[in-house]
Amino acid sequence: MSESSFRPLDFTALPIDETLKRARAFYESMNRRRTTRHFATTPVPREAIELAIRTAGTAPSGAHQQPWTFVAVSDPETKAAIREAAEREERAFYGGRAPKDWLDALAPLGTDEHKPHLTDAPWLVVVFRQAYGVDAHEQKRTFYYTMESVGIAVGFFIAAIHQMGLVTLTHTPNPMGFLADLLNRPANEKAFLILPVGYPARDARVPDIHRKNMDEIVAWL
Ligand code: IYR
């Protein structure tokens, strides 16, 4: 039995020159975004994080199941516990667990087992993917396209943070199981990534790497 109810779309068409003007301005802004590993400890108000999470929550999702949970951490002790656990995993990763090909691919980024951003950044937003739903009777409900859905939501989050003049980092400690334990998440929630958010450190540096050209990322037919 399908149940649906519809209402009119709230949409105002723009003149095409306005569309192109906005398209250029948005691209130029997004093209200035850089992933940053060096954070200042400068505080960021909770409302900014809330608005980024609200923005992420506007993302489309498989069957509109919205299979995401954002855990926003500013408590210094919890951040320190996350850093300690992440660095333990990363020491094992860089110290032998990672295959050589992977370490070679990471070399231009200059990453290592030290993760000061996890305690420097004023906020850590830990994103969990709900691999399945749980109803009021503790019954499991299948969720669809959860990877795609959470990935899109994180994209919205990153764009929102950039738009507000802050920086973030898509940090994926490997493996990430410790996050569900430390943050007391239920069994259906799998850690997806950690997004430290804040201002860049005064001496923040980014790798001198470049984005692919248009002709490398598109085919027009
Ligand atoms: N988890 C490690 C390794 C790492 C993996 C990828 I793929 C990156 O783009 C960057 C780092 C770490 O966080 O250092």
PDB file of C-alpha atoms and ligand atoms in Angstrom:
ATOM      1  CA  MET A   1       0.000   0.000   0.000  1.00  0.00           C
ATOM      2  CA  SER A   2       1.508   3.308  -0.977  1.00  0.00           C
ATOM      3  CA  GLU A   3       0.579   6.468   0.831  1.00  0.00           C
ATOM      4  CA  SER A   4       1.530   9.772  -0.704  1.00  0.00           C
ATOM      5  CA  SER A   5       0.504  13.341  -0.453  1.00  0.00           C
ATOM      6  CA  PHE A   6       1.779  16.160  -2.628  1.00  0.00           C
ATOM      7  CA  ARG A   7       1.922  19.937  -2.536  1.00  0.00           C
ATOM      8  CA  PRO A   8       3.079  22.511  -5.088  1.00  0.00           C
ATOM      9  CA  LEU A   9       6.833  23.018  -5.523  1.00  0.00           C
ATOM     10  CA  ASP A  10       8.040  26.359  -4.187  1.00  0.00           C
ATOM     11  CA  PHE A  11      10.148  27.496  -7.158  1.00  0.00           C
ATOM     12  CA  THR A  12      10.888  30.814  -8.830  1.00  0.00           C
ATOM     13  CA  ALA A  13      12.650  30.704 -12.208  1.00  0.00           C
ATOM     14  CA  LEU A  14      15.586  33.110 -12.598  1.00  0.00           C
ATOM     15  CA  PRO A  15      16.554  35.004 -15.743  1.00  0.00           C
ATOM     16  CA  ILE A  16      19.282  32.977 -17.456  1.00  0.00           C
ATOM     17  CA  ASP A  17      21.924  35.690 -17.058  1.00  0.00           C
ATOM     18  CA  GLU A  18      21.270  35.660 -13.315  1.00  0.00           C
ATOM     19  CA  THR A  19      21.586  31.853 -13.330  1.00  0.00           C
ATOM     20  CA  LEU A  20      24.979  32.100 -15.025  1.00  0.00           C
ATOM     21  CA  LYS A  21      26.137  34.891 -12.726  1.00  0.00           C
ATOM     22  CA  ARG A  22      25.287  32.776  -9.687  1.00  0.00           C
ATOM     23  CA  ALA A  23      26.849  29.683 -11.254  1.00  0.00           C
ATOM     24  CA  ARG A  24      30.152  31.518 -11.809  1.00  0.00           C
ATOM     25  CA  ALA A  25      30.171  33.092  -8.369  1.00  0.00           C
ATOM     26  CA  PHE A  26      29.428  29.768  -6.642  1.00  0.00           C
ATOM     27  CA  TYR A  27      32.091  27.927  -8.632  1.00  0.00           C
ATOM     28  CA  GLU A  28      34.670  30.622  -7.902  1.00  0.00           C
ATOM     29  CA  SER A  29      33.882  30.481  -4.225  1.00  0.00           C
ATOM     30  CA  MET A  30      34.003  26.667  -4.088  1.00  0.00           C
ATOM     31  CA  ASN A  31      37.215  26.614  -6.108  1.00  0.00           C
ATOM     32  CA  ARG A  32      38.873  28.639  -3.346  1.00  0.00           C
ATOM     33  CA  ARG A  33      37.993  25.968  -0.752  1.00  0.00           C
ATOM     34  CA  ARG A  34      40.928  23.998   0.576  1.00  0.00           C
ATOM     35  CA  THR A  35      40.990  21.066   2.956  1.00  0.00           C
ATOM     36  CA  THR A  36      42.988  22.248   5.941  1.00  0.00           C
ATOM     37  CA  ARG A  37      44.934  20.247   8.534  1.00  0.00           C
ATOM     38  CA  HIS A  38      46.190  23.140  10.661  1.00  0.00           C
ATOM     39  CA  PHE A  39      43.540  24.662  12.905  1.00  0.00           C
ATOM     40  CA  ALA A  40      43.536  27.626  15.281  1.00  0.00           C
ATOM     41  CA  THR A  41      42.008  27.064  18.697  1.00  0.00           C
ATOM     42  CA  THR A  42      39.805  30.154  18.196  1.00  0.00           C
ATOM     43  CA  PRO A  43      36.242  29.342  19.294  1.00  0.00           C
ATOM     44  CA  VAL A  44      33.366  29.049  16.834  1.00  0.00           C
ATOM     45  CA  PRO A  45      29.818  29.624  18.102  1.00  0.00           C
ATOM     46  CA  ARG A  46      27.605  26.590  18.391  1.00  0.00           C
ATOM     47  CA  GLU A  47      25.035  28.266  16.114  1.00  0.00           C
ATOM     48  CA  ALA A  48      27.441  28.099  13.150  1.00  0.00           C
ATOM     49  CA  ILE A  49      27.817  24.340  13.629  1.00  0.00           C
ATOM     50  CA  GLU A  50      24.087  23.962  14.065  1.00  0.00           C
ATOM     51  CA  LEU A  51      23.457  25.779  10.786  1.00  0.00           C
ATOM     52  CA  ALA A  52      25.993  23.620   8.935  1.00  0.00           C
ATOM     53  CA  ILE A  53      24.274  20.509  10.302  1.00  0.00           C
ATOM     54  CA  ARG A  54      20.856  21.885   9.357  1.00  0.00           C
ATOM     55  CA  THR A  55      22.222  22.478   5.847  1.00  0.00           C
ATOM     56  CA  ALA A  56      23.581  18.918   5.685  1.00  0.00           C
ATOM     57  CA  GLY A  57      20.162  17.704   6.775  1.00  0.00           C
ATOM     58  CA  THR A  58      18.595  19.268   3.663  1.00  0.00           C
ATOM     59  CA  ALA A  59      20.436  16.747   1.457  1.00  0.00           C
ATOM     60  CA  PRO A  60      18.454  14.307  -0.654  1.00  0.00           C
ATOM     61  CA  SER A  61      18.609  10.706   0.572  1.00  0.00           C
ATOM     62  CA  GLY A  62      17.566   7.226  -0.517  1.00  0.00           C
ATOM     63  CA  ALA A  63      13.782   6.887   0.058  1.00  0.00           C
ATOM     64  CA  HIS A  64      14.073  10.098   2.109  1.00  0.00           C
ATOM     65  CA  GLN A  65      15.317   7.992   5.017  1.00  0.00           C
ATOM     66  CA  GLN A  66      17.892  10.623   6.052  1.00  0.00           C
ATOM     67  CA  PRO A  67      20.302   7.970   7.341  1.00  0.00           C
ATOM     68  CA  TRP A  68      22.666  10.317   9.174  1.00  0.00           C
ATOM     69  CA  THR A  69      23.545  11.380  12.695  1.00  0.00           C
ATOM     70  CA  PHE A  70      25.923  14.271  13.394  1.00  0.00           C
ATOM     71  CA  VAL A  71      27.656  14.262  16.773  1.00  0.00           C
ATOM     72  CA  ALA A  72      29.067  17.748  17.458  1.00  0.00           C
ATOM     73  CA  VAL A  73      31.877  17.586  20.001  1.00  0.00           C
ATOM     74  CA  SER A  74      33.390  20.648  21.694  1.00  0.00           C
ATOM     75  CA  ASP A  75      34.093  19.078  25.092  1.00  0.00           C
ATOM     76  CA  PRO A  76      37.910  19.097  25.477  1.00  0.00           C
ATOM     77  CA  GLU A  77      38.034  15.738  27.266  1.00  0.00           C
ATOM     78  CA  THR A  78      36.000  14.006  24.576  1.00  0.00           C
ATOM     79  CA  LYS A  79      38.161  15.572  21.851  1.00  0.00           C
ATOM     80  CA  ALA A  80      41.299  14.398  23.675  1.00  0.00           C
ATOM     81  CA  ALA A  81      39.888  10.858  23.940  1.00  0.00           C
ATOM     82  CA  ILE A  82      39.092  10.856  20.201  1.00  0.00           C
ATOM     83  CA  ARG A  83      42.594  12.113  19.390  1.00  0.00           C
ATOM     84  CA  GLU A  84      44.242   9.482  21.563  1.00  0.00           C
ATOM     85  CA  ALA A  85      42.248   6.635  20.003  1.00  0.00           C
ATOM     86  CA  ALA A  86      42.701   7.973  16.460  1.00  0.00           C
ATOM     87  CA  GLU A  87      46.457   8.369  16.897  1.00  0.00           C
ATOM     88  CA  ARG A  88      46.684   4.814  18.246  1.00  0.00           C
ATOM     89  CA  GLU A  89      45.072   3.518  15.034  1.00  0.00           C
ATOM     90  CA  GLU A  90      47.152   5.810  12.844  1.00  0.00           C
ATOM     91  CA  ARG A  91      50.414   4.668  14.464  1.00  0.00           C
ATOM     92  CA  ALA A  92      49.507   1.132  13.439  1.00  0.00           C
ATOM     93  CA  PHE A  93      48.453   2.335   9.975  1.00  0.00           C
ATOM     94  CA  TYR A  94      51.610   4.325   9.208  1.00  0.00           C
ATOM     95  CA  GLY A  95      53.783   1.879  11.127  1.00  0.00           C
ATOM     96  CA  GLY A  96      53.067  -1.139   8.920  1.00  0.00           C
ATOM     97  CA  ARG A  97      49.378  -1.842   8.417  1.00  0.00           C
ATOM     98  CA  ALA A  98      49.028   0.383   5.344  1.00  0.00           C
ATOM     99  CA  PRO A  99      50.169  -1.163   2.063  1.00  0.00           C
ATOM    100  CA  LYS A 100      53.055   0.663   0.361  1.00  0.00           C
ATOM    101  CA  ASP A 101      50.820   1.807  -2.524  1.00  0.00           C
ATOM    102  CA  TRP A 102      48.532   3.568  -0.083  1.00  0.00           C
ATOM    103  CA  LEU A 103      51.402   5.338   1.683  1.00  0.00           C
ATOM    104  CA  ASP A 104      52.796   6.369  -1.723  1.00  0.00           C
ATOM    105  CA  ALA A 105      49.398   7.835  -2.685  1.00  0.00           C
ATOM    106  CA  LEU A 106      49.283   9.806   0.593  1.00  0.00           C
ATOM    107  CA  ALA A 107      52.853  11.145   0.333  1.00  0.00           C
ATOM    108  CA  PRO A 108      51.880  14.414  -1.442  1.00  0.00           C
ATOM    109  CA  LEU A 109      49.471  15.213   1.412  1.00  0.00           C
ATOM    110  CA  GLY A 110      52.199  14.971   4.033  1.00  0.00           C
ATOM    111  CA  THR A 111      49.986  13.142   6.542  1.00  0.00           C
ATOM    112  CA  ASP A 112      51.321  11.095   9.434  1.00  0.00           C
ATOM    113  CA  GLU A 113      50.121   9.610  12.712  1.00  0.00           C
ATOM    114  CA  HIS A 114      50.002  12.968  14.524  1.00  0.00           C
ATOM    115  CA  LYS A 115      46.495  14.427  14.595  1.00  0.00           C
ATOM    116  CA  PRO A 116      46.660  17.736  16.471  1.00  0.00           C
ATOM    117  CA  HIS A 117      43.606  19.009  14.591  1.00  0.00           C
ATOM    118  CA  LEU A 118      41.502  16.657  16.732  1.00  0.00           C
ATOM    119  CA  THR A 119      42.227  18.757  19.817  1.00  0.00           C
ATOM    120  CA  ASP A 120      43.040  22.161  18.223  1.00  0.00           C
ATOM    121  CA  ALA A 121      39.809  22.597  16.249  1.00  0.00           C
ATOM    122  CA  PRO A 122      37.025  23.974  18.470  1.00  0.00           C
ATOM    123  CA  TRP A 123      34.531  21.470  17.038  1.00  0.00           C
ATOM    124  CA  LEU A 124      34.695  17.895  15.822  1.00  0.00           C
ATOM    125  CA  VAL A 125      31.599  16.903  13.925  1.00  0.00           C
ATOM    126  CA  VAL A 126      31.548  13.110  13.821  1.00  0.00           C
ATOM    127  CA  VAL A 127      29.257  11.813  11.106  1.00  0.00           C
ATOM    128  CA  PHE A 128      27.542   8.462  11.521  1.00  0.00           C
ATOM    129  CA  ARG A 129      25.802   6.501   8.767  1.00  0.00           C
ATOM    130  CA  GLN A 130      22.684   4.659   9.833  1.00  0.00           C
ATOM    131  CA  ALA A 131      23.234   1.346   8.067  1.00  0.00           C
ATOM    132  CA  TYR A 132      19.615   0.410   8.837  1.00  0.00           C
ATOM    133  CA  GLY A 133      16.717   1.932  10.720  1.00  0.00           C
ATOM    134  CA  VAL A 134      15.235   0.753  14.002  1.00  0.00           C
ATOM    135  CA  ASP A 135      11.512   1.289  14.588  1.00  0.00           C
ATOM    136  CA  ALA A 136       9.640   1.839  17.852  1.00  0.00           C
ATOM    137  CA  HIS A 137       9.360  -1.962  18.311  1.00  0.00           C
ATOM    138  CA  GLU A 138      13.113  -2.469  17.884  1.00  0.00           C
ATOM    139  CA  GLN A 139      12.493  -3.946  14.423  1.00  0.00           C
ATOM    140  CA  LYS A 140      15.182  -3.398  11.787  1.00  0.00           C
ATOM    141  CA  ARG A 141      14.161  -1.469   8.685  1.00  0.00           C
ATOM    142  CA  THR A 142      16.273  -1.562   5.526  1.00  0.00           C
ATOM    143  CA  PHE A 143      17.789   1.783   4.533  1.00  0.00           C
ATOM    144  CA  TYR A 144      18.728   2.363   0.900  1.00  0.00           C
ATOM    145  CA  TYR A 145      21.794   4.021  -0.636  1.00  0.00           C
ATOM    146  CA  THR A 146      23.114   5.069   2.757  1.00  0.00           C
ATOM    147  CA  MET A 147      26.696   5.644   1.526  1.00  0.00           C
ATOM    148  CA  GLU A 148      25.531   7.925  -1.277  1.00  0.00           C
ATOM    149  CA  SER A 149      23.078   9.743   0.993  1.00  0.00           C
ATOM    150  CA  VAL A 150      25.572  10.456   3.764  1.00  0.00           C
ATOM    151  CA  GLY A 151      28.222  11.419   1.197  1.00  0.00           C
ATOM    152  CA  ILE A 152      25.876  14.011  -0.310  1.00  0.00           C
ATOM    153  CA  ALA A 153      24.988  15.373   3.148  1.00  0.00           C
ATOM    154  CA  VAL A 154      28.670  15.731   4.010  1.00  0.00           C
ATOM    155  CA  GLY A 155      29.170  17.613   0.727  1.00  0.00           C
ATOM    156  CA  PHE A 156      26.473  20.065   1.758  1.00  0.00           C
ATOM    157  CA  PHE A 157      28.123  20.414   5.183  1.00  0.00           C
ATOM    158  CA  ILE A 158      31.529  21.162   3.677  1.00  0.00           C
ATOM    159  CA  ALA A 159      30.027  23.763   1.310  1.00  0.00           C
ATOM    160  CA  ALA A 160      28.178  25.405   4.240  1.00  0.00           C
ATOM    161  CA  ILE A 161      31.347  25.611   6.334  1.00  0.00           C
ATOM    162  CA  HIS A 162      33.254  27.148   3.426  1.00  0.00           C
ATOM    163  CA  GLN A 163      30.444  29.610   2.747  1.00  0.00           C
ATOM    164  CA  MET A 164      30.611  30.848   6.353  1.00  0.00           C
ATOM    165  CA  GLY A 165      34.349  31.509   6.123  1.00  0.00           C
ATOM    166  CA  LEU A 166      35.507  28.549   8.206  1.00  0.00           C
ATOM    167  CA  VAL A 167      37.584  25.506   7.275  1.00  0.00           C
ATOM    168  CA  THR A 168      37.202  21.787   7.729  1.00  0.00           C
ATOM    169  CA  LEU A 169      38.994  18.516   7.023  1.00  0.00           C
ATOM    170  CA  THR A 170      37.543  15.175   5.910  1.00  0.00           C
ATOM    171  CA  HIS A 171      39.370  12.971   8.381  1.00  0.00           C
ATOM    172  CA  THR A 172      38.966   9.194   8.224  1.00  0.00           C
ATOM    173  CA  PRO A 173      40.956   7.402  10.889  1.00  0.00           C
ATOM    174  CA  ASN A 174      41.335   3.793   9.884  1.00  0.00           C
ATOM    175  CA  PRO A 175      39.580   1.820  11.316  1.00  0.00           C
ATOM    176  CA  MET A 176      36.938   4.070  12.890  1.00  0.00           C
ATOM    177  CA  GLY A 177      35.055   1.657  15.159  1.00  0.00           C
ATOM    178  CA  PHE A 178      36.326   3.427  18.292  1.00  0.00           C
ATOM    179  CA  LEU A 179      34.107   6.455  17.527  1.00  0.00           C
ATOM    180  CA  ALA A 180      30.832   4.584  18.067  1.00  0.00           C
ATOM    181  CA  ASP A 181      32.217   3.249  21.369  1.00  0.00           C
ATOM    182  CA  LEU A 182      33.509   6.600  22.631  1.00  0.00           C
ATOM    183  CA  LEU A 183      30.377   8.491  21.608  1.00  0.00           C
ATOM    184  CA  ASN A 184      27.917   5.777  22.739  1.00  0.00           C
ATOM    185  CA  ARG A 185      26.220   5.336  19.377  1.00  0.00           C
ATOM    186  CA  PRO A 186      23.718   2.511  18.791  1.00  0.00           C
ATOM    187  CA  ALA A 187      24.603  -0.594  16.747  1.00  0.00           C
ATOM    188  CA  ASN A 188      22.955   0.647  13.532  1.00  0.00           C
ATOM    189  CA  GLU A 189      25.251   3.697  13.356  1.00  0.00           C
ATOM    190  CA  LYS A 190      28.615   3.301  11.630  1.00  0.00           C
ATOM    191  CA  ALA A 191      31.237   6.054  11.827  1.00  0.00           C
ATOM    192  CA  PHE A 192      31.547   7.716   8.408  1.00  0.00           C
ATOM    193  CA  LEU A 193      34.099  10.450   9.019  1.00  0.00           C
ATOM    194  CA  ILE A 194      35.280  13.167  11.382  1.00  0.00           C
ATOM    195  CA  LEU A 195      34.996  16.815  10.315  1.00  0.00           C
ATOM    196  CA  PRO A 196      37.081  19.135  12.508  1.00  0.00           C
ATOM    197  CA  VAL A 197      35.741  22.676  12.023  1.00  0.00           C
ATOM    198  CA  GLY A 198      37.269  26.018  12.895  1.00  0.00           C
ATOM    199  CA  TYR A 199      39.580  28.771  11.704  1.00  0.00           C
ATOM    200  CA  PRO A 200      42.866  27.882  10.045  1.00  0.00           C
ATOM    201  CA  ALA A 201      46.014  28.296  12.143  1.00  0.00           C
ATOM    202  CA  ARG A 202      47.859  31.516  11.376  1.00  0.00           C
ATOM    203  CA  ASP A 203      50.659  29.510   9.729  1.00  0.00           C
ATOM    204  CA  ALA A 204      48.343  26.962   8.070  1.00  0.00           C
ATOM    205  CA  ARG A 205      49.833  25.420   4.954  1.00  0.00           C
ATOM    206  CA  VAL A 206      48.224  23.276   2.282  1.00  0.00           C
ATOM    207  CA  PRO A 207      49.855  20.859  -0.135  1.00  0.00           C
ATOM    208  CA  ASP A 208      50.696  22.347  -3.527  1.00  0.00           C
ATOM    209  CA  ILE A 209      48.372  20.041  -5.429  1.00  0.00           C
ATOM    210  CA  HIS A 210      45.989  20.818  -8.255  1.00  0.00           C
ATOM    211  CA  ARG A 211      42.516  19.908  -9.328  1.00  0.00           C
ATOM    212  CA  LYS A 212      41.924  18.004 -12.530  1.00  0.00           C
ATOM    213  CA  ASN A 213      41.146  20.045 -15.636  1.00  0.00           C
ATOM    214  CA  MET A 214      37.630  20.135 -17.003  1.00  0.00           C
ATOM    215  CA  ASP A 215      38.519  17.870 -19.931  1.00  0.00           C
ATOM    216  CA  GLU A 216      39.736  15.205 -17.477  1.00  0.00           C
ATOM    217  CA  ILE A 217      36.501  15.075 -15.519  1.00  0.00           C
ATOM    218  CA  VAL A 218      33.783  15.469 -18.118  1.00  0.00           C
ATOM    219  CA  ALA A 219      32.532  13.849 -21.291  1.00  0.00           C
ATOM    220  CA  TRP A 220      29.916  15.696 -23.346  1.00  0.00           C
ATOM    221  CA  LEU A 221      27.784  13.631 -25.671  1.00  0.00           C
TER     222      LEU A 221
HETATM  223  N1  IYR B   1      43.636   7.609   7.904  1.00  0.00           N
HETATM  224  C1  IYR B   1      44.968   8.100   7.663  1.00  0.00           C
HETATM  225  C2  IYR B   1      45.387   7.963   6.250  1.00  0.00           C
HETATM  226  C3  IYR B   1      44.752   8.809   5.230  1.00  0.00           C
HETATM  227  C4  IYR B   1      44.008   8.222   4.219  1.00  0.00           C
HETATM  228  C5  IYR B   1      43.517   8.966   3.185  1.00  0.00           C
HETATM  229  I1  IYR B   1      42.555   8.030   1.660  1.00  0.00           I
HETATM  230  C6  IYR B   1      43.723  10.352   3.142  1.00  0.00           C
HETATM  231  O1  IYR B   1      43.220  11.121   2.101  1.00  0.00           O
HETATM  232  C7  IYR B   1      44.477  10.946   4.142  1.00  0.00           C
HETATM  233  C8  IYR B   1      44.976  10.172   5.195  1.00  0.00           C
HETATM  234  C9  IYR B   1      45.128   9.535   8.189  1.00  0.00           C
HETATM  235  O2  IYR B   1      44.119  10.178   8.509  1.00  0.00           O
HETATM  236  O3  IYR B   1      46.239  10.000   8.268  1.00  0.00           O
END
